[in-house]
Tab-separated table of C-alpha atoms in Angstrom:
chain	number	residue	atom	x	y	z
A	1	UNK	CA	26.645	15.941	23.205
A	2	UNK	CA	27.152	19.505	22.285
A	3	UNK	CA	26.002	21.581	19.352
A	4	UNK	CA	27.662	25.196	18.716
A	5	UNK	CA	29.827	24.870	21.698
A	6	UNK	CA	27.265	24.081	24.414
A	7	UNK	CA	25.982	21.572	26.058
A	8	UNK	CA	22.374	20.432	25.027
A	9	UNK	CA	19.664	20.488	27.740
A	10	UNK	CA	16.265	19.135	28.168
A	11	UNK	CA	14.096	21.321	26.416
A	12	UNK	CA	12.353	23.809	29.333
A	13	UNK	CA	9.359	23.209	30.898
A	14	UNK	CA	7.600	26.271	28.820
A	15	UNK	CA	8.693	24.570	25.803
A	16	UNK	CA	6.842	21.476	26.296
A	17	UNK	CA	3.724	23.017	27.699
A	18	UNK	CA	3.860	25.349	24.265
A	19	UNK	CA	4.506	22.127	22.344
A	20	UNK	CA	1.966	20.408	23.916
A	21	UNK	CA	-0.547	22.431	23.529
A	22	UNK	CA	0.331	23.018	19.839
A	23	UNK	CA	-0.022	19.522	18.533
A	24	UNK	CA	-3.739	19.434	20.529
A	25	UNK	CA	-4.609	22.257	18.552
A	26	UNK	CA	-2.988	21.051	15.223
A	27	UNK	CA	-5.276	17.450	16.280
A	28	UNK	CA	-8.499	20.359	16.045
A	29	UNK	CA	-7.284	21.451	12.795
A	30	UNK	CA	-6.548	25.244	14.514
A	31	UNK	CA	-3.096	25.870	12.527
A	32	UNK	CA	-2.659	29.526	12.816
A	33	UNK	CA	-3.019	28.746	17.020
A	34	UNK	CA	-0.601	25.963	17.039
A	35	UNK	CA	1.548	28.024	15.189
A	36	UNK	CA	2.116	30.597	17.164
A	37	UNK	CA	2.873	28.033	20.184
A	38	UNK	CA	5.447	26.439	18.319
A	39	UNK	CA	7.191	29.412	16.804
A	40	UNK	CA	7.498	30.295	20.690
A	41	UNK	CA	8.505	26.770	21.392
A	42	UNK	CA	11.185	27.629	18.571
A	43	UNK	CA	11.768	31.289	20.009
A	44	UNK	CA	12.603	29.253	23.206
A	45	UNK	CA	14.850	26.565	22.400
A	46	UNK	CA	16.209	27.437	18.966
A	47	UNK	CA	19.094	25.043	19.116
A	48	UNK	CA	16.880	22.041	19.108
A	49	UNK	CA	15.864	20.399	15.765
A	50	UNK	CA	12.681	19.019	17.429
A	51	UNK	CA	11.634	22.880	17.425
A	52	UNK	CA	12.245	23.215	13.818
A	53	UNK	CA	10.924	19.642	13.334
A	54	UNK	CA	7.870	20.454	14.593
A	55	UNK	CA	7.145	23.823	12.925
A	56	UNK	CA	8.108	21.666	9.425
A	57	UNK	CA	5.563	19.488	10.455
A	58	UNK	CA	2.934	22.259	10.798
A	59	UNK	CA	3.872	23.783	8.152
A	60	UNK	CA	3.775	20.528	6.031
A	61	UNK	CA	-0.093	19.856	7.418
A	62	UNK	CA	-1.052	23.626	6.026
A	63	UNK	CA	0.435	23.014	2.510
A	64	UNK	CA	2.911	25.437	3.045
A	65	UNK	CA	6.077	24.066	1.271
A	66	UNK	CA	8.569	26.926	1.119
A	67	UNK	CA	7.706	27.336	4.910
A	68	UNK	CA	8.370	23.553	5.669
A	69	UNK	CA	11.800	23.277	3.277
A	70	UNK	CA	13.083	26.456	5.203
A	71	UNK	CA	12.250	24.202	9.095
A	72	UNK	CA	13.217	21.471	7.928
A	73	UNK	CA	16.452	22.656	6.610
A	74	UNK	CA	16.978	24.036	10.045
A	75	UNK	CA	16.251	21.094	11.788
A	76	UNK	CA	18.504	18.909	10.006
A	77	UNK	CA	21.329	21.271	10.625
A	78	UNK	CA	21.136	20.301	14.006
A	79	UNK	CA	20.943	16.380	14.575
A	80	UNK	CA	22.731	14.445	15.861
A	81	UNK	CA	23.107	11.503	13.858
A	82	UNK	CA	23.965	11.070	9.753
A	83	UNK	CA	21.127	9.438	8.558
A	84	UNK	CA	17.700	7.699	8.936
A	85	UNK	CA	16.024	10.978	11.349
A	86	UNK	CA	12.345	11.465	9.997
A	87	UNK	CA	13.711	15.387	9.767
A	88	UNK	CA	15.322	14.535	6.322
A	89	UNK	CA	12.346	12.309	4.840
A	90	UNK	CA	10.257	15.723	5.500
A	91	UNK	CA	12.465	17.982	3.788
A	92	UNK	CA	12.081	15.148	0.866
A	93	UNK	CA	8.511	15.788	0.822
A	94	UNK	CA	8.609	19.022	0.948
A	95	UNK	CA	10.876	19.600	-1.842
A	96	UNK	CA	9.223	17.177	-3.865
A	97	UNK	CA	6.013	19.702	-3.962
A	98	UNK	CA	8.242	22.369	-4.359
A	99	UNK	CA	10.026	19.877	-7.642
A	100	UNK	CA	13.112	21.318	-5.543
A	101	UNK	CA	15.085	17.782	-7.205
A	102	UNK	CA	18.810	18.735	-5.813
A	103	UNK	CA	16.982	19.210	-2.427
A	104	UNK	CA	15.137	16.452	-2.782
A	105	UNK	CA	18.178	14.052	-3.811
A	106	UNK	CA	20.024	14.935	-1.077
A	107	UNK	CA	17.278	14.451	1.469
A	108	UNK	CA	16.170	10.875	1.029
A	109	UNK	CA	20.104	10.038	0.476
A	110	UNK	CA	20.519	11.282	4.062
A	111	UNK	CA	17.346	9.558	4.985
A	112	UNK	CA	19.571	6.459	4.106
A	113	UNK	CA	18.026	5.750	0.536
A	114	UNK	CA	19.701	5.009	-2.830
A	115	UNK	CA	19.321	7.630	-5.447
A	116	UNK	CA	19.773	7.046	-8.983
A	117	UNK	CA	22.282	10.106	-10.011
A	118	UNK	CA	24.308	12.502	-8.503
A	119	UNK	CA	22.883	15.202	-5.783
A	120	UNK	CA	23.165	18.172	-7.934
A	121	UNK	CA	21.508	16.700	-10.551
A	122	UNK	CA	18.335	18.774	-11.732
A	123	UNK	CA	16.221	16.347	-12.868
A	124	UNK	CA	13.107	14.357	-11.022
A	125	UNK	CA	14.833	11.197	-9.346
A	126	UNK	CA	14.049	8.165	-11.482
A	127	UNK	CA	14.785	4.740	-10.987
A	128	UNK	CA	14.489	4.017	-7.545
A	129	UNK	CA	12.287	0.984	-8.190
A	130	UNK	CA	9.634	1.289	-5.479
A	131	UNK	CA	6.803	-0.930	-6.679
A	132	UNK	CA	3.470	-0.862	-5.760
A	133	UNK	CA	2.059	0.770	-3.208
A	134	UNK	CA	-2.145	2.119	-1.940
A	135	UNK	CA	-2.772	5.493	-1.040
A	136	UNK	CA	-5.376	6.585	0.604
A	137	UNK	CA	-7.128	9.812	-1.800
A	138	UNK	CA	-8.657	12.471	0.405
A	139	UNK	CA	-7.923	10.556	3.972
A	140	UNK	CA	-10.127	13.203	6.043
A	141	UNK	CA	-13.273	12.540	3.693
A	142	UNK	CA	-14.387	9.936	1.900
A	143	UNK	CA	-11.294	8.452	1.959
A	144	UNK	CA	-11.025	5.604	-0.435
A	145	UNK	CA	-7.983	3.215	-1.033
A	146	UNK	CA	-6.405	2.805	-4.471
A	147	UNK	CA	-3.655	1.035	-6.257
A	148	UNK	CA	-0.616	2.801	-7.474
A	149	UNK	CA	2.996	2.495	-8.556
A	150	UNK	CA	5.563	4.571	-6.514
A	151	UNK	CA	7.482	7.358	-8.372
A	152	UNK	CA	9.688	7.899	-5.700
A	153	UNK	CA	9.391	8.030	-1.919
A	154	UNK	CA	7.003	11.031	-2.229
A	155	UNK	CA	5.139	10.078	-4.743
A	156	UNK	CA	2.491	7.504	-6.004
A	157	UNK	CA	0.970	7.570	-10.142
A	158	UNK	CA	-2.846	6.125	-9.417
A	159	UNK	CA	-3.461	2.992	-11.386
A	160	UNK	CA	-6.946	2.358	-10.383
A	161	UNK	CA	-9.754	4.203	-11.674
A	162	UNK	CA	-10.838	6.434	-8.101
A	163	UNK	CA	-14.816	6.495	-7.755
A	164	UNK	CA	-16.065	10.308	-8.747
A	165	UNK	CA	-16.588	10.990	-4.770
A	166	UNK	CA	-12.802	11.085	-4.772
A	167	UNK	CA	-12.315	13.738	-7.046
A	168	UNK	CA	-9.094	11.645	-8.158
A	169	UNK	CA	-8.658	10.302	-11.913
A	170	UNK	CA	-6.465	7.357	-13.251
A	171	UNK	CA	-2.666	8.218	-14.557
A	172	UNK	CA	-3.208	11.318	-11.572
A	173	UNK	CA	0.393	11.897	-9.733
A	174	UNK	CA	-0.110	12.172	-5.654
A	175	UNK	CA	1.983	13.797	-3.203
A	176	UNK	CA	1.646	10.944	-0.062
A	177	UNK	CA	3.101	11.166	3.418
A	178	UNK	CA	5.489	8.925	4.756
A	179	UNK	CA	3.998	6.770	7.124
A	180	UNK	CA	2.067	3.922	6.000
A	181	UNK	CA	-1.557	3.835	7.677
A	182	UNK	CA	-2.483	0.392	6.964
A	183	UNK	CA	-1.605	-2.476	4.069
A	184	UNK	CA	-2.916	-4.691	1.929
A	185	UNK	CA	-2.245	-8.504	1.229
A	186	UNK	CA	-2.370	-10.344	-1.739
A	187	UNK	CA	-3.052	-14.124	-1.825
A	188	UNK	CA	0.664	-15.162	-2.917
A	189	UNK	CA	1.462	-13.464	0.756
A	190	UNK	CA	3.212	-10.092	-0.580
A	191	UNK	CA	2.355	-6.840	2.028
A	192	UNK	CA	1.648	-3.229	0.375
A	193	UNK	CA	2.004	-0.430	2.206
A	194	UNK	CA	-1.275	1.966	2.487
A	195	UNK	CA	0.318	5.708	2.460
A	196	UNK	CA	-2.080	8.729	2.776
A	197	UNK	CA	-2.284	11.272	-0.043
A	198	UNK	CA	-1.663	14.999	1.177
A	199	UNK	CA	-2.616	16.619	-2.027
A	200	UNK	CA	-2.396	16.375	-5.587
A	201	UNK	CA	0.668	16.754	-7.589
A	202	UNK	CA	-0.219	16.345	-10.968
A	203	UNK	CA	-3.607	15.959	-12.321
A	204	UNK	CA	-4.465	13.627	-15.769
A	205	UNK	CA	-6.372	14.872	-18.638
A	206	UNK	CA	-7.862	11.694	-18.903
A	207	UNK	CA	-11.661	11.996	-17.910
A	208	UNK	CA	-13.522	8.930	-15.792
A	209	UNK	CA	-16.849	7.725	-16.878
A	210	UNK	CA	-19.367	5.309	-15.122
A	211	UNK	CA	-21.077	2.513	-17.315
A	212	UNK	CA	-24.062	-0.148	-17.139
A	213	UNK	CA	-22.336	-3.768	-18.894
A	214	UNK	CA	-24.324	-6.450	-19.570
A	215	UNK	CA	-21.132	-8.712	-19.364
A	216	UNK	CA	-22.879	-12.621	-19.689
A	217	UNK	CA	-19.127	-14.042	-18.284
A	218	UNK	CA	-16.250	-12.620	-16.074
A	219	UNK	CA	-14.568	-13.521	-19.394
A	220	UNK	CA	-16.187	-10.986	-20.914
A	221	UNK	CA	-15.820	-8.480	-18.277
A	222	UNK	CA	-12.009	-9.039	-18.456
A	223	UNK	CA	-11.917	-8.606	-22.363
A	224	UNK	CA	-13.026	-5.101	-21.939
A	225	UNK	CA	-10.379	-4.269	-19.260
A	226	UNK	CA	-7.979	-5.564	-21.621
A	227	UNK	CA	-9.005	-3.939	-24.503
A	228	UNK	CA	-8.657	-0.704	-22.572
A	229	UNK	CA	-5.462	-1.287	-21.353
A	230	UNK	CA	-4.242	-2.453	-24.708
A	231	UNK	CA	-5.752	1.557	-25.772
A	232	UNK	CA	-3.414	3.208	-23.242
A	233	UNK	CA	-5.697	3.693	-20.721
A	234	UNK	CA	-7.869	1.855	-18.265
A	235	UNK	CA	-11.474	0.181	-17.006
A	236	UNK	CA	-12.397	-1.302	-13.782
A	237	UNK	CA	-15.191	-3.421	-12.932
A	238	UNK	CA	-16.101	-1.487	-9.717
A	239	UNK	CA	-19.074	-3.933	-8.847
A	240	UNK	CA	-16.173	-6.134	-8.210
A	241	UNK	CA	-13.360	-4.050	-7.409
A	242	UNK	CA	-14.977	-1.753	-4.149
A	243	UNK	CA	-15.813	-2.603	-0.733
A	244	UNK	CA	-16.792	-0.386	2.020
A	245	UNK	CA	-14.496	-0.358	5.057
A	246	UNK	CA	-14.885	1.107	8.170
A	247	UNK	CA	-11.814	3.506	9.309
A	248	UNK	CA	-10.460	0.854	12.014
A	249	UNK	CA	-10.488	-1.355	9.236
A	250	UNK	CA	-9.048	0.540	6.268
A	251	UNK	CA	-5.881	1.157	8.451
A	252	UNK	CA	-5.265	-2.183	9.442
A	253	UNK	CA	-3.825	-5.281	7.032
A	254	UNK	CA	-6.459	-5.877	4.786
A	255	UNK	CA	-6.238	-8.909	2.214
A	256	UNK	CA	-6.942	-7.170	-1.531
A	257	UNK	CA	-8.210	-10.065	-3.244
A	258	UNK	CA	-12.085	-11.265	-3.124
A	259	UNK	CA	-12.023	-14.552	-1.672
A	260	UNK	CA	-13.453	-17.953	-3.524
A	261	UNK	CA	-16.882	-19.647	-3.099
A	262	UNK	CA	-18.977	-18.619	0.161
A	263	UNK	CA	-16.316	-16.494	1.721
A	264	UNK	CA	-17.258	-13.166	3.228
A	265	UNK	CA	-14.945	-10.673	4.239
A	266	UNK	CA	-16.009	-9.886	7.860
A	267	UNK	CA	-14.220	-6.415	7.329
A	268	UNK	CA	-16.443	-5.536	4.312
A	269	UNK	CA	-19.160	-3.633	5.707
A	270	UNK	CA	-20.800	-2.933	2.175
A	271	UNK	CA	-24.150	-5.639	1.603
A	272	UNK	CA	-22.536	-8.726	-0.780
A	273	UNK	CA	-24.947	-9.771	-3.624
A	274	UNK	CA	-25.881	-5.798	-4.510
A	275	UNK	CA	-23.688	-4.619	-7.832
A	276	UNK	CA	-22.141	-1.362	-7.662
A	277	UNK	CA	-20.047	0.607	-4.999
A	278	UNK	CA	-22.367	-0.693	-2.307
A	279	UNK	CA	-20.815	-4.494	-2.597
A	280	UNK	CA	-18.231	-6.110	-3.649
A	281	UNK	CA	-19.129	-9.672	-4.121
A	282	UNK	CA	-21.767	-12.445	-4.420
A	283	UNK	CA	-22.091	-15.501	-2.414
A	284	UNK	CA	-19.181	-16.835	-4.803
A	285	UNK	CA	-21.967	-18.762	-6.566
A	286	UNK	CA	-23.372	-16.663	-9.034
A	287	UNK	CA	-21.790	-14.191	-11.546
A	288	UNK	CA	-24.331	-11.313	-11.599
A	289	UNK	CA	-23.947	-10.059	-15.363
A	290	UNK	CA	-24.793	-6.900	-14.524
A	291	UNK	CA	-21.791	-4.912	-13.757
A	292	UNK	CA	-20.927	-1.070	-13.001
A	293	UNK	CA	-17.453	-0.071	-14.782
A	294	UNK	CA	-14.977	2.794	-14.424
A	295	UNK	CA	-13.272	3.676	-17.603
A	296	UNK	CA	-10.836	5.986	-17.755
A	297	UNK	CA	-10.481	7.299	-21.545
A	298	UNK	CA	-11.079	10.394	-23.697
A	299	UNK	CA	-14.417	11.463	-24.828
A	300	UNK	CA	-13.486	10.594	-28.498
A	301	UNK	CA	-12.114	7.105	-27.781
A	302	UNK	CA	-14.463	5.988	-24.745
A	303	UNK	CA	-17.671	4.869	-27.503
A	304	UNK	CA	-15.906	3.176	-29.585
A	305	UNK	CA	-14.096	1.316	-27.091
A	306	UNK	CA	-17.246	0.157	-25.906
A	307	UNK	CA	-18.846	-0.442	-29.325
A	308	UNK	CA	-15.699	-2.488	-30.465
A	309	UNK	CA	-15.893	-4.381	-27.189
A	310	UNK	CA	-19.784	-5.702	-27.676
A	311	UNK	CA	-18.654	-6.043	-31.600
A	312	UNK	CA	-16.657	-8.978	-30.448
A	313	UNK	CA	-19.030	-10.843	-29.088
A	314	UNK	CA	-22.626	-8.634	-29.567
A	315	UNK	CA	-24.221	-12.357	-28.062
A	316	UNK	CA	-23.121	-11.929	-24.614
A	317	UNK	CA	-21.859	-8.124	-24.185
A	318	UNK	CA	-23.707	-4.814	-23.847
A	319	UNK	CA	-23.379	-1.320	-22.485
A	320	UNK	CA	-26.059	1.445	-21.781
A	321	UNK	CA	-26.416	4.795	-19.653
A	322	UNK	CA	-22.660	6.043	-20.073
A	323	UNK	CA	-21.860	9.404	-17.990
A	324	UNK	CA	-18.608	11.101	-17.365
A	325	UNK	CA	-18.610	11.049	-13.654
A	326	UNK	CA	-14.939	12.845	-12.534
């Protein structure tokens, strides 16, 4: 193969000890050191895209988006093949932070993806019918894994109400990476991919809050999730809804559903029969009335919600010791 009129080489020996050494500094979080190695690297062998991959990929873990468009522009100038390199899906990304839409058209059609429209178009892509996906909110902290449906290969909108230690809200817009880290099963058999998010792209005005139901049936629980939803917004039984995962297990292929009767998840490491984010689940015996709820809804809505909810059936429904939590 030859690029510019000469022959392509193996990159030098200096370039792969600098390269090297960058990524096990980038794996210690020291960015401005790996930096400097791989703008040598680049300095070095500036007609290989792997140079200017790998400074777009730096550049992409330091949030530095007009640094990681211009690299990645660079590197894809120099492959070697049309479509499907991993160069073009992070020039996507990074022109989706940068709501670059042209850019970002053009790279995930020479990624090998259909995009609604034309490539000059200025608008956000829309229609690319993604589905569901997880993403993982804040993956190097308390990482927790929610539902959401996929804007576009960038993007996820979060559908689940995040717990507070998240710092996430429902209808929130997240910037994820492109590599799935995990999935999660459903019991008809259908496989969701688990993407991590890399930082928030648009936040929601809608506020979370944390409630105490006395909910006598899961009947009743589900008429107040349903009322919500039929309000334009959202609640979440969380006593049912969260389990505690270890990191080897949150990345692997997780089923999403509870399980019937005496089933226990031997992945959940939370402690079944306790209500609340520290279980997830009875012995499949007993409903536990008492139930801690997410709702996502605005201050002048979320009372009444919960005051027209118990109004429908004051025998068997209750709420106490409301707080907006996120």
């Amino acid at each position: 193969m030859r690029i510019f009129g000469k022959g392509r080489h193996r990159p030098s020996a200096s370039w792969r000890q600098a390269t090297d050494r960058a990524f096990t500094l980038i794996g210690d979080g020291r960015y401005e050191d790996a930096g400097a190695l791989l703008t040598r690297a680049a300095d070095l062998e500036p007609w290989l895209s792997e140079s200017w991959f790998n400074l777009a990929l730096l550049h992409k873990f330091r949030h530095d988006w007009e640094q990681a468009r211009a690299a990645g522009l660079r590197a894809v100038a120099l492959l070697d093949r049309e479509t499907g390199a991993p160069d073009w899906w992070n020039v996507g990304i990074a022109a989706t932070a940068l709501q670059d839409w042209p850019l970002a058209r053009r790279a995930w059609q020479a990624y090998g993806l259909r995009v609604p429209g034309g490539a000059t178009d200025s608008g956000e892509p829309v229609g690319m019918e993604l589905g569901s996906a997880a993403v993982r909110l804040s993956p190097e902290g308390e990482a927790e894994v929610v539902w959401g449906r996929r804007l576009d290969p960038a993007r996820i909108e979060v559908l689940s109400i995040p717990l507070p230690s998240s710092g996430r809200r429902w209808g929130e817009v997240v910037l994820h990476d492109g590599v799935p880290h995990g999935e999660r099963t459903t019991a008809a058999g259908h496989a969701y991919p688990v993407f991590d998010e890399i930082e928030l792209w648009a936040p929601s005005p809608v506020p979370t809050w944390v409630v105490l139901l006395e909910a006598a049936t899961e009947a009743d629980r589900d008429a107040l999730e349903q009322l919500a939803a039929d309000a334009g917004f959202a609640a979440e039984d969380w006593s049912s809804s969260v389990r505690l995962l270890c990191r080897t297990c949150s990345e692997s292929r997780m089923p999403s559903d509870e399980g019937d009767g005496e089933h226990l998840d031997p992945h959940d490491h939370s402690e079944p029969g306790h209500p609340g984010p520290l279980g997830h689940r009875t012995d499949g015996q007993l409903w536990v009335p008492e139930r801690e709820c997410g709702v996502a809804a605005p201050a002048s809505l979320v009372r009444g919600l919960l005051d027209g909810w118990v109004a429908d059936s004051p025998d068997s429904r209750d709420w106490r010791d409301l707080e907006e939590v996120c």
